[in-house]
Tab-separated table of C-alpha atoms in Angstrom:
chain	number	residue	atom	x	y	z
V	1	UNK	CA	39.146	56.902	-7.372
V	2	UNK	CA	36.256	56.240	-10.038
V	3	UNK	CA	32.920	55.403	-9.271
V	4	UNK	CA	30.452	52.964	-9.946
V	5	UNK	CA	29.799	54.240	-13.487
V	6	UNK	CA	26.607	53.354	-15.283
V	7	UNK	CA	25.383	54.122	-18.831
V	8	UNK	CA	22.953	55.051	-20.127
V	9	UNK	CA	21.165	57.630	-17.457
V	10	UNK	CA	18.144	56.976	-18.418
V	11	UNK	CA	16.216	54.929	-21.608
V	12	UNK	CA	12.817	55.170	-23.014
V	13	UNK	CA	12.294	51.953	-25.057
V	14	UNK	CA	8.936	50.602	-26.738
V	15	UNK	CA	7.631	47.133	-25.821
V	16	UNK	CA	9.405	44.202	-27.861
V	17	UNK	CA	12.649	45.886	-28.050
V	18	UNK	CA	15.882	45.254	-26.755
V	19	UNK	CA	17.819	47.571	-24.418
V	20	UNK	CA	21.531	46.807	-23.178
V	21	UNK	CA	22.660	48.233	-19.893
V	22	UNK	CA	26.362	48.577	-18.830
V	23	UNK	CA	28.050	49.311	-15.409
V	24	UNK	CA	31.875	49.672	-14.799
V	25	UNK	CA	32.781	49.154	-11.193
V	26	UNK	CA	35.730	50.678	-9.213
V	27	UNK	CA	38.841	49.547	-10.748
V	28	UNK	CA	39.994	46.324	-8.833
V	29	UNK	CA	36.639	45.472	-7.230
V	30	UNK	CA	35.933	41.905	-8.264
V	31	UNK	CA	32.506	41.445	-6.911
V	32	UNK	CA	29.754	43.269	-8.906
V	33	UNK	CA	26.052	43.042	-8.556
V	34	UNK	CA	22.513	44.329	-10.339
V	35	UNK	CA	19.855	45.133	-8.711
V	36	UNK	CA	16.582	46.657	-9.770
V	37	UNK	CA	13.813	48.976	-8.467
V	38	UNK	CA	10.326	49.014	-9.639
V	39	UNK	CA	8.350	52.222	-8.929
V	40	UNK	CA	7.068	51.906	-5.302
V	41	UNK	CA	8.881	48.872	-4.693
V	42	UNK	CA	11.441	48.099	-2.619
V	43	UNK	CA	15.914	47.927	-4.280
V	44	UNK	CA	15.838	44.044	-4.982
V	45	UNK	CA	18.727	42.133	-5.985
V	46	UNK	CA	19.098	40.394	-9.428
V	47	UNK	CA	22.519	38.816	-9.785
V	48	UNK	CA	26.140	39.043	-7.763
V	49	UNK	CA	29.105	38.451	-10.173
V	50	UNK	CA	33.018	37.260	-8.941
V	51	UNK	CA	35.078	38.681	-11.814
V	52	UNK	CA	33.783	36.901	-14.475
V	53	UNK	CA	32.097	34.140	-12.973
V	54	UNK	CA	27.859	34.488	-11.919
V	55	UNK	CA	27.720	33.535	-8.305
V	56	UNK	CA	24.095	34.409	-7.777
V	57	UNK	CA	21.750	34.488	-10.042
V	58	UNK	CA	18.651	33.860	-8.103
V	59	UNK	CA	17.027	37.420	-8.590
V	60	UNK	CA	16.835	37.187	-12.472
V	61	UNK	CA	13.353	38.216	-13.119
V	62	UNK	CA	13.425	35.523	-16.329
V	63	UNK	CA	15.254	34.585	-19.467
V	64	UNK	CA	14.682	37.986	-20.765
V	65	UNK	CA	17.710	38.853	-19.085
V	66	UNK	CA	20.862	38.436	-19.630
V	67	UNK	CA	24.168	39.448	-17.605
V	68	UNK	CA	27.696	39.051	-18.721
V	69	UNK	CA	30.830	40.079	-17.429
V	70	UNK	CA	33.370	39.488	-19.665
V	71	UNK	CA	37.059	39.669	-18.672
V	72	UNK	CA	36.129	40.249	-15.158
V	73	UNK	CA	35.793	44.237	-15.885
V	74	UNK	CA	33.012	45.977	-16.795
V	75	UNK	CA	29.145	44.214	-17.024
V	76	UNK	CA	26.244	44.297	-19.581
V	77	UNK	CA	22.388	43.398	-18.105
V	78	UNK	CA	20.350	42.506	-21.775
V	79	UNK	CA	16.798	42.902	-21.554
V	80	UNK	CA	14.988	41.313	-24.583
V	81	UNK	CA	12.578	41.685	-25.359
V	82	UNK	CA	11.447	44.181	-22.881
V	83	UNK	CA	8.291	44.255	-21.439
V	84	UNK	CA	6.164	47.103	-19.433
V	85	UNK	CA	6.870	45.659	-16.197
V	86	UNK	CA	10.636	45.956	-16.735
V	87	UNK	CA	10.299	49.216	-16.253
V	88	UNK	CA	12.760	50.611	-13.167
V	89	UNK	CA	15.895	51.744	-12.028
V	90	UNK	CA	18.679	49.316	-12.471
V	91	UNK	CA	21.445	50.109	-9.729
V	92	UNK	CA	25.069	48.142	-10.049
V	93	UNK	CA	27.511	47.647	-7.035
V	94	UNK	CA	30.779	46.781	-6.810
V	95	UNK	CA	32.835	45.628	-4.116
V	96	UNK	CA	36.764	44.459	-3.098
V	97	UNK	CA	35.780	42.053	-0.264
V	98	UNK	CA	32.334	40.659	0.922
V	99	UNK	CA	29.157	42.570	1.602
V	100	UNK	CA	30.005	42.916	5.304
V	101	UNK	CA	31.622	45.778	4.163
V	102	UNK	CA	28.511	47.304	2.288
V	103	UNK	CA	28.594	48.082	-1.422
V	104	UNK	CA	29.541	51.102	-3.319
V	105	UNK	CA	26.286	51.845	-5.876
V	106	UNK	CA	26.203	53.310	-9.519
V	107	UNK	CA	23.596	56.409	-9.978
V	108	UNK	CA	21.595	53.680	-11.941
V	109	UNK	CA	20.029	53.533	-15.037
V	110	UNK	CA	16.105	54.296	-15.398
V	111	UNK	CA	14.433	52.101	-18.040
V	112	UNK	CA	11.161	52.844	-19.211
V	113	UNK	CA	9.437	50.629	-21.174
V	114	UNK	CA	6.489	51.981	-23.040
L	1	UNK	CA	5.386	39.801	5.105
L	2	UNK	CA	8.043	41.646	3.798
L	3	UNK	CA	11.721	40.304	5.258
L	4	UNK	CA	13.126	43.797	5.859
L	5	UNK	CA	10.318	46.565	6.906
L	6	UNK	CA	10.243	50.200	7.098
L	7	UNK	CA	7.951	52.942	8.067
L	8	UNK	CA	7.501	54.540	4.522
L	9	UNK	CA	7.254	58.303	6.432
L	10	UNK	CA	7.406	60.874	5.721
L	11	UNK	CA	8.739	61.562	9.005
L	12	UNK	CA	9.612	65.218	9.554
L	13	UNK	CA	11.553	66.701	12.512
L	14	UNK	CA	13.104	70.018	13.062
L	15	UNK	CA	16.365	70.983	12.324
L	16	UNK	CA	18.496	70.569	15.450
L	17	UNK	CA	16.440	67.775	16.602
L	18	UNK	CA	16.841	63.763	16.941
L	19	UNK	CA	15.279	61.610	13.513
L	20	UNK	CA	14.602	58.193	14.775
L	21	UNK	CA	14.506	55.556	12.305
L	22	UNK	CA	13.747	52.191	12.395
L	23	UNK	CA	13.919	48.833	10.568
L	24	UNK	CA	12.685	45.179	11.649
L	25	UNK	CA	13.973	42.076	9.831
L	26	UNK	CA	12.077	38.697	9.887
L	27	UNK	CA	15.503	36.251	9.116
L	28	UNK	CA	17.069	35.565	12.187
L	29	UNK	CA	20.060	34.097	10.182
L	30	UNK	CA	21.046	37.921	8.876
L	31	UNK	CA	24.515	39.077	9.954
L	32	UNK	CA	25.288	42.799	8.472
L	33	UNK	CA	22.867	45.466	8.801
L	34	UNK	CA	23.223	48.550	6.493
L	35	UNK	CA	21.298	52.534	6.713
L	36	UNK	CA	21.935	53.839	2.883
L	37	UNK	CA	21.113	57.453	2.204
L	38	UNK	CA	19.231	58.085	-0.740
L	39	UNK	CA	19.039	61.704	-2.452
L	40	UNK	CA	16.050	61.982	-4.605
L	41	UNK	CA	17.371	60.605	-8.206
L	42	UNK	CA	20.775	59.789	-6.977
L	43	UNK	CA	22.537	56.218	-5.808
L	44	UNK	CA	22.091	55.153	-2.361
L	45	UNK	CA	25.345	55.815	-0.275
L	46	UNK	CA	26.536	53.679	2.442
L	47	UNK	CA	26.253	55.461	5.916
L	48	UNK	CA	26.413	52.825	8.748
L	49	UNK	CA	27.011	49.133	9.187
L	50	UNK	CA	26.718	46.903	11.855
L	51	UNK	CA	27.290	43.811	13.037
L	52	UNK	CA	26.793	43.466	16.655
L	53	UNK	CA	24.220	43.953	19.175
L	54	UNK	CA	23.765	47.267	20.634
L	55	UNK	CA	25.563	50.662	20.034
L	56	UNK	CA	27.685	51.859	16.790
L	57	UNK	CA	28.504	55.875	16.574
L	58	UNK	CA	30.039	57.550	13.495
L	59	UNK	CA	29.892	61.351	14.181
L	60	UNK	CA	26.107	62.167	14.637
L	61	UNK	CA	24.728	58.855	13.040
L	62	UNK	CA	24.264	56.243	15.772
L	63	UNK	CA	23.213	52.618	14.333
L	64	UNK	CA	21.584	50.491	17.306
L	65	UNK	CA	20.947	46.656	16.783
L	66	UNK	CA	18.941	44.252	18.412
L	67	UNK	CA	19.081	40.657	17.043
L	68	UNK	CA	16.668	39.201	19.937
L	69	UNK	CA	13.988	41.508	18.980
L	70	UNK	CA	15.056	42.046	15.333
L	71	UNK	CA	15.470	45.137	15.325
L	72	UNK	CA	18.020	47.987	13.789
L	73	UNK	CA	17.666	51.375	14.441
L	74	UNK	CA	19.274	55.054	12.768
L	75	UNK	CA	19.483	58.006	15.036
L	76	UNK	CA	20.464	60.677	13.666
L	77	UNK	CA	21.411	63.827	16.194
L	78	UNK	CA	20.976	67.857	15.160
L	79	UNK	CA	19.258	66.796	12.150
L	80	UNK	CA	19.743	69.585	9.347
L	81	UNK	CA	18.082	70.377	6.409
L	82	UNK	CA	20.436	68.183	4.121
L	83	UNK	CA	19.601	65.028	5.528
L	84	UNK	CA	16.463	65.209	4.321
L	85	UNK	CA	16.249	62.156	1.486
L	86	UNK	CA	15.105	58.373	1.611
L	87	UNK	CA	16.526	56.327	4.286
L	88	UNK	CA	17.149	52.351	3.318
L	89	UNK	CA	17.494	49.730	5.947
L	90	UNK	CA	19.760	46.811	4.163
L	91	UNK	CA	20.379	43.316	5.318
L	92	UNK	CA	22.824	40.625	4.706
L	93	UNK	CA	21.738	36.974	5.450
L	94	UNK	CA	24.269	34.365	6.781
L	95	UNK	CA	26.631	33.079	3.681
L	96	UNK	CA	25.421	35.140	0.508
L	97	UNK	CA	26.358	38.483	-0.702
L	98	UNK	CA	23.896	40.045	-1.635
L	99	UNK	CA	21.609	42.546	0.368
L	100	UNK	CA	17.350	42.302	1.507
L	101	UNK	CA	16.456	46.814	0.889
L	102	UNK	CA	13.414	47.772	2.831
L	103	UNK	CA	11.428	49.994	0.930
L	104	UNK	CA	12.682	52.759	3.256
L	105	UNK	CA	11.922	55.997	5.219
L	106	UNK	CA	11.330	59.432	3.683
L	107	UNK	CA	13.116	62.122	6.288
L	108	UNK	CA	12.456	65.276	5.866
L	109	UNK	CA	14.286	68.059	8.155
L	110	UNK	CA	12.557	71.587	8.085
L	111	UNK	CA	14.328	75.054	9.361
């Protein structure tokens, strides 16, 4: 079985600009999630998809970002435009049933924002 | 104060010996508590869950839990050198999905 894939590994983007992050999660696994960590900080969660629907949202930094998930398969996080503080590591998860069961994570992308 | 909490270590034990770590959570409402493993530059990896108080054992990982004091703890017996990496305490509150990271505990095992 596939991973949690994310691309790209890593991206080194100037302020102003817009980077586009994309995760494909285990085949089958409807739930899907983004989180982020900033340098020093602790993994914090941005937004939980159900196939193609947003369930929870409440972690999205602003309207910088944007996360779609269309079809119910794989899932974009926009950033635009990005800023310094953006920078971090941007994990996805995906998951058959509910978190009880813990999450299986992407290696993550790391965004830096200069 | 932060809702999950973790000694930020390093904490360093010998090979063959017990790693204690330990994790309090301020939201009595959580339900599912979670130690990921975290290899420098890599994804964290599920390693224990638990639910209920007291004892859960998976090979030499033991998860404890205490809900009256708030409390979840990782032991991990004859510690070797490759479980040295970042430890993350997780927790799930009552009726969302999504998961509180402390900033976790550095491990490192030496020879």
């Amino acid at each position: 079985e596939a991973g949690v894939t994310q691309f790209p590994s890593h991206s080194v983007i100037e302020k102003g600009q817009t980077v586009t992050l994309r995760c494909d999660p285990i085949s089958g696994h409807d739930n899907l999630y983004w989180y982020r960590r900033v340098m020093g900080k602790e993994i914090k969660f941005l937004l939980h998809f159900v196939k193609e629907s947003k369930q929870d949202e409440s972690g999205m930094p602003n309207n910088r970002f944007l996360a779609e998930r269309t079809g119910g398969t794989y899932s974009t996080l926009k950033v635009q435009p990005a800023e310094l503080e953006d920078s971090g590591v941007y994990f996805c998860a995906s998951s058959q049933d509910r978190v009880d069961y813990g999450y299986t994570f992407g290696s993550g992308t790391r965004l830096t924002v200069v | 104060q932060k809702e999950v909490e973790q000694n930020s270590g390093p904490l360093s034990v010998p090979e063959g010996a017990i790693a204690s770590l330990n994790c309090t959570y301020s939201d009595r409402g959580s339900q599912s508590f979670f130690w990921y493993r975290q290899y420098s530059g890599k994804s964290p990896e599920l390693i224990m869950s638990i639910y209920s108080n007291g004892d859960k054992e998976d090979g030499r990982f033991t998860a404890q839990l205490n809900k009256a004091s708030q409390y979840v703890s990782l032991l991990i017996r004859d510690s070797q050198p490759s479980d040295s990496a970042t430890y993350l305490c997780a927790v799930n509150r009552y009726n969302t999905d999504k998961l509180i990271f402390g900033t976790g505990t550095r491990l490192q095992v030496f020879p």
